[in-house]
mmCIF file of C-alpha atoms in Angstrom:
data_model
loop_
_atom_site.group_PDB
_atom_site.id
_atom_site.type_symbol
_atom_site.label_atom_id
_atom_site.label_comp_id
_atom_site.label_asym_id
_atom_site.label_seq_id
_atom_site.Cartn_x
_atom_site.Cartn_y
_atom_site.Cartn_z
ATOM 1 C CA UNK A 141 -18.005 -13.163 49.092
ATOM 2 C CA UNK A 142 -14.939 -12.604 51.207
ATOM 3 C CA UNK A 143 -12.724 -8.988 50.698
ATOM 4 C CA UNK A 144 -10.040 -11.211 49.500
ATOM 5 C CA UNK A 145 -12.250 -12.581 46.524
ATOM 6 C CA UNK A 146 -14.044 -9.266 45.790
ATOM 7 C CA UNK A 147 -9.994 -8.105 45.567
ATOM 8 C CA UNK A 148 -9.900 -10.350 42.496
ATOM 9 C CA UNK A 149 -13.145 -10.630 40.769
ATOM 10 C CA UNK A 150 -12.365 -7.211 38.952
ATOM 11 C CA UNK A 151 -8.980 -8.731 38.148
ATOM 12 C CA UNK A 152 -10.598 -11.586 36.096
ATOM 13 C CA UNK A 153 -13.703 -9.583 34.796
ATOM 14 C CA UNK A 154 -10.928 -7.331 33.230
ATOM 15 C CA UNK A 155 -8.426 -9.947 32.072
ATOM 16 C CA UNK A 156 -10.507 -12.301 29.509
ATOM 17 C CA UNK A 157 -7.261 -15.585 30.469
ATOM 18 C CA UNK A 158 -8.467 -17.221 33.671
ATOM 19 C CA UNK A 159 -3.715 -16.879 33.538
ATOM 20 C CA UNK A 160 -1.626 -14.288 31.921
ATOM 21 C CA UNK A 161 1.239 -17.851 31.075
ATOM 22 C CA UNK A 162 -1.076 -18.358 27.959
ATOM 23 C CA UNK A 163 -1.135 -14.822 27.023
ATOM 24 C CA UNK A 164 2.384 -14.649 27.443
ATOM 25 C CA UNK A 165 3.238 -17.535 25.854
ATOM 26 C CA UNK A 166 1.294 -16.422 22.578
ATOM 27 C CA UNK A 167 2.870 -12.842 22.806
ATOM 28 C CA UNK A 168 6.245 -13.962 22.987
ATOM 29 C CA UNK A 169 5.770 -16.518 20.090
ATOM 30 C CA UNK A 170 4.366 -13.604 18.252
ATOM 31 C CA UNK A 171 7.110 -11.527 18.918
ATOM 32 C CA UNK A 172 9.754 -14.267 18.167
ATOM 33 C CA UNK A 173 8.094 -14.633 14.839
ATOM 34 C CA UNK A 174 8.385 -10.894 13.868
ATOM 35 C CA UNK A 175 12.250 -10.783 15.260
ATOM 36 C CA UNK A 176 12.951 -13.427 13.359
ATOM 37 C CA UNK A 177 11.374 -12.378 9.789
ATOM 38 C CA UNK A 178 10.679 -9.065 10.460
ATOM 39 C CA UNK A 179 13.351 -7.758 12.473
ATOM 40 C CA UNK A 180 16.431 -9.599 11.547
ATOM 41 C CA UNK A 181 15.518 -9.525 7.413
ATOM 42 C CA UNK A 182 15.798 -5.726 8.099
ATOM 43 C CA UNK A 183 19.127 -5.696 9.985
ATOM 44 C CA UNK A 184 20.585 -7.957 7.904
ATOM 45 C CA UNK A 185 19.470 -5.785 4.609
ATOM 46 C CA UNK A 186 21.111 -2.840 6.105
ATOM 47 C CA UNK A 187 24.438 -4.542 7.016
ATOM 48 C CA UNK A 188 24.399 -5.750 2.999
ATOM 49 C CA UNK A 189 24.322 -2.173 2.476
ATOM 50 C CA UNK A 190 27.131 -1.604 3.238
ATOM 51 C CA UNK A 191 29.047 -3.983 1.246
ATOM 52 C CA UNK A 192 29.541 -4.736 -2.810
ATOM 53 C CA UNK A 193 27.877 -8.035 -2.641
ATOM 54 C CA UNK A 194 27.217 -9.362 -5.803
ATOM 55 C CA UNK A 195 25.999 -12.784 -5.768
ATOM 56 C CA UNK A 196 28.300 -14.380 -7.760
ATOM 57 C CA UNK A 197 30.343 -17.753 -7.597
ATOM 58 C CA UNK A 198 34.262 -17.332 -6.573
ATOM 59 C CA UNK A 199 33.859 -13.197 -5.880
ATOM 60 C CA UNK A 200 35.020 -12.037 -2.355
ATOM 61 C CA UNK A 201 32.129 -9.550 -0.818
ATOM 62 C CA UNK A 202 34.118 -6.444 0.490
ATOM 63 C CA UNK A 203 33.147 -3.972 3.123
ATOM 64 C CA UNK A 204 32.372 -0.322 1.425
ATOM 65 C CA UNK A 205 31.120 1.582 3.731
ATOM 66 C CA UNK A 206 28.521 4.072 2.383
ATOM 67 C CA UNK A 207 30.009 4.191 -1.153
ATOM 68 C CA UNK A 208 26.562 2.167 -1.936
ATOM 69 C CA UNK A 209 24.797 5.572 -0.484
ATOM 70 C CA UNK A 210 27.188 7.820 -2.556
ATOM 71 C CA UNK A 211 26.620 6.110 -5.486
ATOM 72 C CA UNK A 212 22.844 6.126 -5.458
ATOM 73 C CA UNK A 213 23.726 10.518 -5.298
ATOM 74 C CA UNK A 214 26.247 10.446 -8.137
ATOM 75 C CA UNK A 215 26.096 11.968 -11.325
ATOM 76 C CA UNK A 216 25.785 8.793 -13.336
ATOM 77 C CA UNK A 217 23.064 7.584 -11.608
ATOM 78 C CA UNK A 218 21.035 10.593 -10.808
ATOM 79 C CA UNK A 219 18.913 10.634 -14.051
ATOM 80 C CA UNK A 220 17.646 7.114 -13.300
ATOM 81 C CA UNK A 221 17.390 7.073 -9.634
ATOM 82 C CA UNK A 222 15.658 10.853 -9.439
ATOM 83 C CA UNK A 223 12.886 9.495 -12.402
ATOM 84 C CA UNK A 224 12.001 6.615 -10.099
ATOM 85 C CA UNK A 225 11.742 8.843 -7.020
ATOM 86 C CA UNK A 226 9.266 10.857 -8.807
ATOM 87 C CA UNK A 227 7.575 8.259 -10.715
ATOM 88 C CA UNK A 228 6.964 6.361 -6.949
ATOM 89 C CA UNK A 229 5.466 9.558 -5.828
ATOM 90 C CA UNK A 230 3.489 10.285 -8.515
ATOM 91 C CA UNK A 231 2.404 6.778 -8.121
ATOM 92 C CA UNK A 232 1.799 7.069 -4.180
ATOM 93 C CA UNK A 233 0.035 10.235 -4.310
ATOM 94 C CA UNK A 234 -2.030 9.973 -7.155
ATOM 95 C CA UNK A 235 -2.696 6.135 -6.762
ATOM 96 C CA UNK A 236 -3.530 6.782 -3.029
ATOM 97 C CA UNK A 237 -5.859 9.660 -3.687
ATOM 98 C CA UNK A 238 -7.730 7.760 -6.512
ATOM 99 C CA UNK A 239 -8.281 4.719 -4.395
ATOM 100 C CA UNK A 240 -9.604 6.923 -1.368
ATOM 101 C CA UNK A 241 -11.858 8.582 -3.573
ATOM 102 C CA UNK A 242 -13.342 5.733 -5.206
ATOM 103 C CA UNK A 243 -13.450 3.116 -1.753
ATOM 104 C CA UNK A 244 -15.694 6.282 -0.186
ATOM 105 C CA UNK A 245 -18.062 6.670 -3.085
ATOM 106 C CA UNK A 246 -18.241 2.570 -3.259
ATOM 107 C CA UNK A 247 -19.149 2.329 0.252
ATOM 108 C CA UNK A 248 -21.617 4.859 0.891
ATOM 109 C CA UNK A 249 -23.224 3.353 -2.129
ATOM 110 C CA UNK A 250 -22.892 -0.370 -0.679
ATOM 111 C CA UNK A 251 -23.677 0.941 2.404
ATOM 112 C CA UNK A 252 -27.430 1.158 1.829
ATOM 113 C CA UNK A 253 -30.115 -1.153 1.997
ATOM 114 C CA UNK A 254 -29.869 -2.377 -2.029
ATOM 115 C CA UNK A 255 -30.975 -5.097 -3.292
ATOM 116 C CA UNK A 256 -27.999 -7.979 -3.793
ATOM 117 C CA UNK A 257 -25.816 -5.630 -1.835
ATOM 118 C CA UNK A 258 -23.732 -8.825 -0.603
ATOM 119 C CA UNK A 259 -23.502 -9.702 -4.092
ATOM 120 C CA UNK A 260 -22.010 -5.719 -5.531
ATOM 121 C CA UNK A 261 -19.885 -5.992 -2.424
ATOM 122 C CA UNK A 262 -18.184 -9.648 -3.290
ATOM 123 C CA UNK A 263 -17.799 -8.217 -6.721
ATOM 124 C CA UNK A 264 -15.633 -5.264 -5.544
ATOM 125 C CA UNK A 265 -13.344 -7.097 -3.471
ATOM 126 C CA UNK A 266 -12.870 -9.418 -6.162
ATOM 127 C CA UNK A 267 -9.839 -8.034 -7.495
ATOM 128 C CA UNK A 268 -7.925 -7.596 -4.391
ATOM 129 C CA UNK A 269 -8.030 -11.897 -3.913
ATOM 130 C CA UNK A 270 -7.117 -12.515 -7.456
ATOM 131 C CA UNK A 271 -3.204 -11.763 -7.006
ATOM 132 C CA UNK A 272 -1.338 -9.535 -8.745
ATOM 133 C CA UNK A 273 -0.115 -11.649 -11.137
ATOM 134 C CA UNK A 274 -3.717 -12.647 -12.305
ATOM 135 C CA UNK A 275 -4.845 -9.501 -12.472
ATOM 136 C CA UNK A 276 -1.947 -7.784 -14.002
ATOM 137 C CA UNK A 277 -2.443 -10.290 -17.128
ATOM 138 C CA UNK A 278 -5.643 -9.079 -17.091
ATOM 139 C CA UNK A 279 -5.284 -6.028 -18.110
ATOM 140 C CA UNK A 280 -1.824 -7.043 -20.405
ATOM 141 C CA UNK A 281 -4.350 -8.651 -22.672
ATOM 142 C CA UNK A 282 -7.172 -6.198 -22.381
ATOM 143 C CA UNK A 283 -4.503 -3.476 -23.214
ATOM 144 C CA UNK A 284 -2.818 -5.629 -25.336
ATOM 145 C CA UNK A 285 -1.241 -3.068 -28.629
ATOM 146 C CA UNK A 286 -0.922 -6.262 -31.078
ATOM 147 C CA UNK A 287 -5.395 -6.339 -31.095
ATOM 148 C CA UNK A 288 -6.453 -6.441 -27.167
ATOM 149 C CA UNK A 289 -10.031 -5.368 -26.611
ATOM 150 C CA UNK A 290 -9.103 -1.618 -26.183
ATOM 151 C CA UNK A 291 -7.150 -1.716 -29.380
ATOM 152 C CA UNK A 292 -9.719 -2.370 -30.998
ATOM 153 C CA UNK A 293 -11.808 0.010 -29.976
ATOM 154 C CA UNK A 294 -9.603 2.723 -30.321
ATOM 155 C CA UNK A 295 -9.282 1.436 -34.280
ATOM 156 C CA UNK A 296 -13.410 1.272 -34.565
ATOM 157 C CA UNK A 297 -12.914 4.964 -33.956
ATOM 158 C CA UNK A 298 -9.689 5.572 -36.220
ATOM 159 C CA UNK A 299 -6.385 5.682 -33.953
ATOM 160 C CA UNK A 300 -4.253 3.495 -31.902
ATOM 161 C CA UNK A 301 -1.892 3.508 -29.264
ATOM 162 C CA UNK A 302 1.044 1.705 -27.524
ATOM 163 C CA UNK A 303 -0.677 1.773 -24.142
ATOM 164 C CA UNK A 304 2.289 0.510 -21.511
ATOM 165 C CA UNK A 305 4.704 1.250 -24.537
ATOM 166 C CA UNK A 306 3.552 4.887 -24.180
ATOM 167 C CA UNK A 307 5.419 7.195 -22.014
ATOM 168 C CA UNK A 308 2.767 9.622 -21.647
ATOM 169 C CA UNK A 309 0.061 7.520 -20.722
ATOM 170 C CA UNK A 310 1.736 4.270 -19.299
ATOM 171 C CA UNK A 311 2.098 5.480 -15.385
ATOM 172 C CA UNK A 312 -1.301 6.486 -15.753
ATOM 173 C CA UNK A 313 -2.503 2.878 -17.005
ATOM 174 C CA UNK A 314 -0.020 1.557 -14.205
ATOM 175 C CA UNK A 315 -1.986 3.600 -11.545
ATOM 176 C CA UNK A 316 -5.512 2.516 -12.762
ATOM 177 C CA UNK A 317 -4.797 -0.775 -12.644
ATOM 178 C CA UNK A 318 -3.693 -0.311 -9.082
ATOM 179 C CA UNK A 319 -6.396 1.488 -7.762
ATOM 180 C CA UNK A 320 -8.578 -1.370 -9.341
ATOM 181 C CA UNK A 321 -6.667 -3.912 -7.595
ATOM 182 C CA UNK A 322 -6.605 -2.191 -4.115
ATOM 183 C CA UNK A 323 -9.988 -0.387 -3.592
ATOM 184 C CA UNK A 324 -11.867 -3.375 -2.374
ATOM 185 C CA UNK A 325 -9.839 -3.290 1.145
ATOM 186 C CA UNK A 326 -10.443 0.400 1.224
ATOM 187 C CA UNK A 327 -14.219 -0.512 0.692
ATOM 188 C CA UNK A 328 -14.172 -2.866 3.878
ATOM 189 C CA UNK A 329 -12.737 -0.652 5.766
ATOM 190 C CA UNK A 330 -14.692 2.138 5.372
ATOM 191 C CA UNK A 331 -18.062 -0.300 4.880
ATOM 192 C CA UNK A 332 -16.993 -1.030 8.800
ATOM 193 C CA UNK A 333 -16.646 2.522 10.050
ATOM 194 C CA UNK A 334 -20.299 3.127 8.536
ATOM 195 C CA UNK A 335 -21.733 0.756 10.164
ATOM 196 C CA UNK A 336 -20.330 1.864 13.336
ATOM 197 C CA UNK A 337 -22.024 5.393 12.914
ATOM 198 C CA UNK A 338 -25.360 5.187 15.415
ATOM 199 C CA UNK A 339 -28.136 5.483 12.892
ATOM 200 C CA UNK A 340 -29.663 7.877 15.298
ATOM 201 C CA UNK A 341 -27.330 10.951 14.442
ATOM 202 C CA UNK A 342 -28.537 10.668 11.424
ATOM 203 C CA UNK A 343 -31.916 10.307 12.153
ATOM 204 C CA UNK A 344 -31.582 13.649 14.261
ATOM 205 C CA UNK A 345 -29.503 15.605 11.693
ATOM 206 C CA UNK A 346 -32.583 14.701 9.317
ATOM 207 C CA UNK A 347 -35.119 15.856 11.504
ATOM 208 C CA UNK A 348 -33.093 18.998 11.798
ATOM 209 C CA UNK A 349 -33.693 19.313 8.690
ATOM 210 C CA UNK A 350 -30.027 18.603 7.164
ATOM 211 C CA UNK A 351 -29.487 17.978 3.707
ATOM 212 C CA UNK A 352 -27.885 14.591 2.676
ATOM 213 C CA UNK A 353 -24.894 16.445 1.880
ATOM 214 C CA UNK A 354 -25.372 18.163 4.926
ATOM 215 C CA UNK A 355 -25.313 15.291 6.739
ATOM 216 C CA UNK A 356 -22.392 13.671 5.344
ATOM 217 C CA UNK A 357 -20.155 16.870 5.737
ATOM 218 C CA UNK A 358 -20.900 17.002 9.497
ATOM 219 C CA UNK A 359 -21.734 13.691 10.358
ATOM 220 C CA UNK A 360 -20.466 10.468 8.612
ATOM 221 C CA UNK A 361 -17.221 12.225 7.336
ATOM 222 C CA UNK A 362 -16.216 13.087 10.838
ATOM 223 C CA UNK A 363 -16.831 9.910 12.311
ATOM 224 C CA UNK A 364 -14.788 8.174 9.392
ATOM 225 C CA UNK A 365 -11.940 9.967 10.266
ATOM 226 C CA UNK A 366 -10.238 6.975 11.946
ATOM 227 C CA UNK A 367 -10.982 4.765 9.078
ATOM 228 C CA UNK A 368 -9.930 7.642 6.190
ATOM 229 C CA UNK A 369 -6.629 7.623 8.584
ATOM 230 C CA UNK A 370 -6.141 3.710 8.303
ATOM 231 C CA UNK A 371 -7.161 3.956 4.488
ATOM 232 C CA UNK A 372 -4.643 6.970 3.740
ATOM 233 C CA UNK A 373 -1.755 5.073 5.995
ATOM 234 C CA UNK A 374 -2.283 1.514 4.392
ATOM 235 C CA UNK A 375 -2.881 2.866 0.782
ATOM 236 C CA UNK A 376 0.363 5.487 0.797
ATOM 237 C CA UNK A 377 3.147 3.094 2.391
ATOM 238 C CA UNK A 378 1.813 -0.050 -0.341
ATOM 239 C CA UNK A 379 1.656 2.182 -3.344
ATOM 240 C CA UNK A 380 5.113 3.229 -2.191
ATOM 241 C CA UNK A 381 6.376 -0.279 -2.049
ATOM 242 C CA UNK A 382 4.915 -1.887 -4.693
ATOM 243 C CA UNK A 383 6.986 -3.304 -8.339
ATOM 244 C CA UNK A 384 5.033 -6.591 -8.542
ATOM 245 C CA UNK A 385 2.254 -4.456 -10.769
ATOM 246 C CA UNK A 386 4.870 -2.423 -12.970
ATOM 247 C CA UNK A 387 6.868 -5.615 -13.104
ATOM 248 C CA UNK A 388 3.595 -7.169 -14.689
ATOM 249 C CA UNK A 389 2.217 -4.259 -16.279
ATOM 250 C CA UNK A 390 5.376 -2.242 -18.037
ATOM 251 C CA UNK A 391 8.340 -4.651 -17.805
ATOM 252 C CA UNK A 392 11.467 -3.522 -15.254
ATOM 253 C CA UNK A 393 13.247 -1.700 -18.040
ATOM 254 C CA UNK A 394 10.402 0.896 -19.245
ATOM 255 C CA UNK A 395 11.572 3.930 -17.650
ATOM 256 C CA UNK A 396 8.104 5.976 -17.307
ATOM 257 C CA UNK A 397 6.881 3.597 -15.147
ATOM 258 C CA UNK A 398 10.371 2.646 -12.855
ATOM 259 C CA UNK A 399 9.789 2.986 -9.300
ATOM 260 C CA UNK A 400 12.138 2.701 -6.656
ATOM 261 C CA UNK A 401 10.851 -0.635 -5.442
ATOM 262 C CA UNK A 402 11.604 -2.042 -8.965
ATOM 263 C CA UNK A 403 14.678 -0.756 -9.402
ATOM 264 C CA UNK A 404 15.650 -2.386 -6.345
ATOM 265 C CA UNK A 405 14.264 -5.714 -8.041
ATOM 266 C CA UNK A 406 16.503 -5.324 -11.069
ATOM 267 C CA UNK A 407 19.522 -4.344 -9.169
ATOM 268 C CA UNK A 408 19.151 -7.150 -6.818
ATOM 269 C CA UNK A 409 17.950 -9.826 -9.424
ATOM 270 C CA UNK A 410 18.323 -8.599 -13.067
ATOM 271 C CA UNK A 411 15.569 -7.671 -15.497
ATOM 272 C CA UNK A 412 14.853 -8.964 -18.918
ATOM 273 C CA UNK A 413 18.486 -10.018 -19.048
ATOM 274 C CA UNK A 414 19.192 -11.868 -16.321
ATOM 275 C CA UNK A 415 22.065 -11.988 -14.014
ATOM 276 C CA UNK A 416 24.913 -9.407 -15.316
ATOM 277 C CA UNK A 417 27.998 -8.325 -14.021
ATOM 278 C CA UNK A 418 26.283 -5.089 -13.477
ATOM 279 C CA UNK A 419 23.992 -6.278 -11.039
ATOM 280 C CA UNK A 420 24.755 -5.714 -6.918
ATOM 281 C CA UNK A 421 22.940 -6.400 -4.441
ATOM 282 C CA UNK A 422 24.735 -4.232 -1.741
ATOM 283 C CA UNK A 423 23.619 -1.176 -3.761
ATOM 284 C CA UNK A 424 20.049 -2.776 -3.971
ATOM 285 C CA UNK A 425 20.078 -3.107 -0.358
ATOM 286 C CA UNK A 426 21.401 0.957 -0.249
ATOM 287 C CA UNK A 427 18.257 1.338 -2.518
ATOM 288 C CA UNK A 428 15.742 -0.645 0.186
ATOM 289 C CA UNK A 429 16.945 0.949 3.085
ATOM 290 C CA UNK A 430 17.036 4.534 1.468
ATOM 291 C CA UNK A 431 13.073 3.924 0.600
ATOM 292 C CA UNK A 432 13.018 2.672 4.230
ATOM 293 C CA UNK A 433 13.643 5.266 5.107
ATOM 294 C CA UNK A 434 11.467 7.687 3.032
ATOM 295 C CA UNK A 435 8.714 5.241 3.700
ATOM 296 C CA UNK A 436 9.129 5.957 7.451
ATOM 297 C CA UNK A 437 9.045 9.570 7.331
ATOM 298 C CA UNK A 438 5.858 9.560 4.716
ATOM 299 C CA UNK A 439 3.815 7.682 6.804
ATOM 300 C CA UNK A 440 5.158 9.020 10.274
ATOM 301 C CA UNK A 441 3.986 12.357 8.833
ATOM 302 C CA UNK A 442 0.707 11.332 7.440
ATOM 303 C CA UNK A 443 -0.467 9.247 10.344
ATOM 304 C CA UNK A 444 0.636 12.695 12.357
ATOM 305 C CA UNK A 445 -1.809 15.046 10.427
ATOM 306 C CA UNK A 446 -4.553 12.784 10.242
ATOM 307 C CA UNK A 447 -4.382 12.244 13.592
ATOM 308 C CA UNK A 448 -4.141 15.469 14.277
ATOM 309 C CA UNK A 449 -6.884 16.363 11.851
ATOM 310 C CA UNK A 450 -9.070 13.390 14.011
ATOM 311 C CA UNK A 451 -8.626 15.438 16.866
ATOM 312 C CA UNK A 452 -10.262 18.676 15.122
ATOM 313 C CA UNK A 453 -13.184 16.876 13.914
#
């Protein structure tokens, strides 16, 4: 072999395209796509910010400025628009917590060598293929006040209760359903960081004589950090974008279960009403880029403590 060709054997070893044009070519198309619905969707949702657009036949769209922002901060609307910041963080933190909790338990459980384990494993990701749509009518009709299945069970043991009509309990119901929904994706990805654990650590850690418990605290959980951090990331920022559920679940007008997301939907499109006068969607689009923008800063400061938190394990 010549110096020239030894030059370039590492070159091609290293690069899996015998040419970087078809790499290229399928980078840039790539990145076209995501300008084009990614990147210009975005821009375009903060320039209707920052106008009263309305959507309606024969009325001029004016330029505001940020009177969209300073009405979302105004006395009139605070009541509503504070309740559905703390209703989507309730929802985010609890939701995510839940569904972490639950996709570890699942997995270490799936994780060993059961018998129809395939089977148990289909079963769990079941409910993140079925929509949310299908399975938030679902659980309409199993809660369903008017004689669902847990209405009657509540009257076999004498009492009753509104269920999503319920203010106390409806967020609650709301988050269930969610974690329900969502854990199966949590359960893949933490079924794929087990299986990436070298069974020999924990055959040594055994002979050591470490308890299963033991051996979880300062073996498995470690080496899942990068999948708890994925988990944590993915499961915060859709919990704190998600209506489609509550839309389902609650209605848009039930105001103990109104997150921001929602409210965006109803200001954009209407609720139960339809289109109204009252409706904008340059103060919907205020509304997105606001949770943008929280969003952003959420995950930006998660993904920098668990990181950080990977590096200490």
């Amino acid at each position: 072999m010549t110096a020239r060709a030894e030059r370039a054997a590492p070159v091609r070893t290293r690069f899996p395209f015998p040419r970087r044009g078809a790499v290229r070519l399928t980078f840039g198309l790539g990145m076209l796509m995501l300008v084009l619905f990614a990147f210009v969707p975005a821009v375009a949702v903060i320039v209707v910010s920052f106008t009263d657009l309305r959507g309606l036949t024969y009325v001029p769209t004016l330029w505001v400025g940020i009177e969209n922002y300073l009405d979302f901060f105004s006395p009139a609307r605070a009541a509503d628009n504070w309740n559905a910041l703390r209703n989507t963080m309730v929802f985010a933190i609890v939701g995510t917590v839940l569904q972490m909790g639950f996709a570890l338990a699942i997995s270490l459980l799936l994780n060993r060598p059961l018998r129809g384990r395939n089977f148990f494993r289909a079963v769990v990701f079941m409910p993140t293929i079925l929509g949310v749509t299908v399975g938030g009518l679902i659980w309409s009709l199993i809660f369903n006040p008017a004689g669902g299945p847990m209405q009657s069970l509540l009257h076999a043991v004498g009492t009753q209760s509104a269920f999503f009509g319920d203010p106390r309990i409806a967020l609650g119901l709301v988050i269930f359903v969610h974690v329900w929904m969502q854990v199966g994706i949590s359960v893949v990805i933490f079924l794929a960081g087990l299986q990436a654990i070298p069974a020999e650590l924990q055959e040594v850690a055994s002979i050591d004589g470490a308890s299963a418990w033991q051996r979880f605290r300062n073996v498995t959980f470690p080496l899942l950090a990068p999948s708890l951090t994925a988990n944590v990331l993915m499961g915060v920022v859709n919990a704190m974008h998600s209506y489609q559920l509550t839309y389902v679940l609650a209605g848009p007008s039930n105001r103990s279960t109104q997150v921001l997301s929602l409210l965006v939907y109803v200001q954009a499109f209407g609720g139960e009403s339809g289109t109204s006068l009252s409706q904008s969607q340059g103060y919907a689009a205020a509304i997105a880029t606001l949770q943008f923008v929280l969003v952003g800063v959420i995950a930006l400061a998660t993904l920098f403590y668990l990181r950080r938190r990977e590096a200490r394990l």
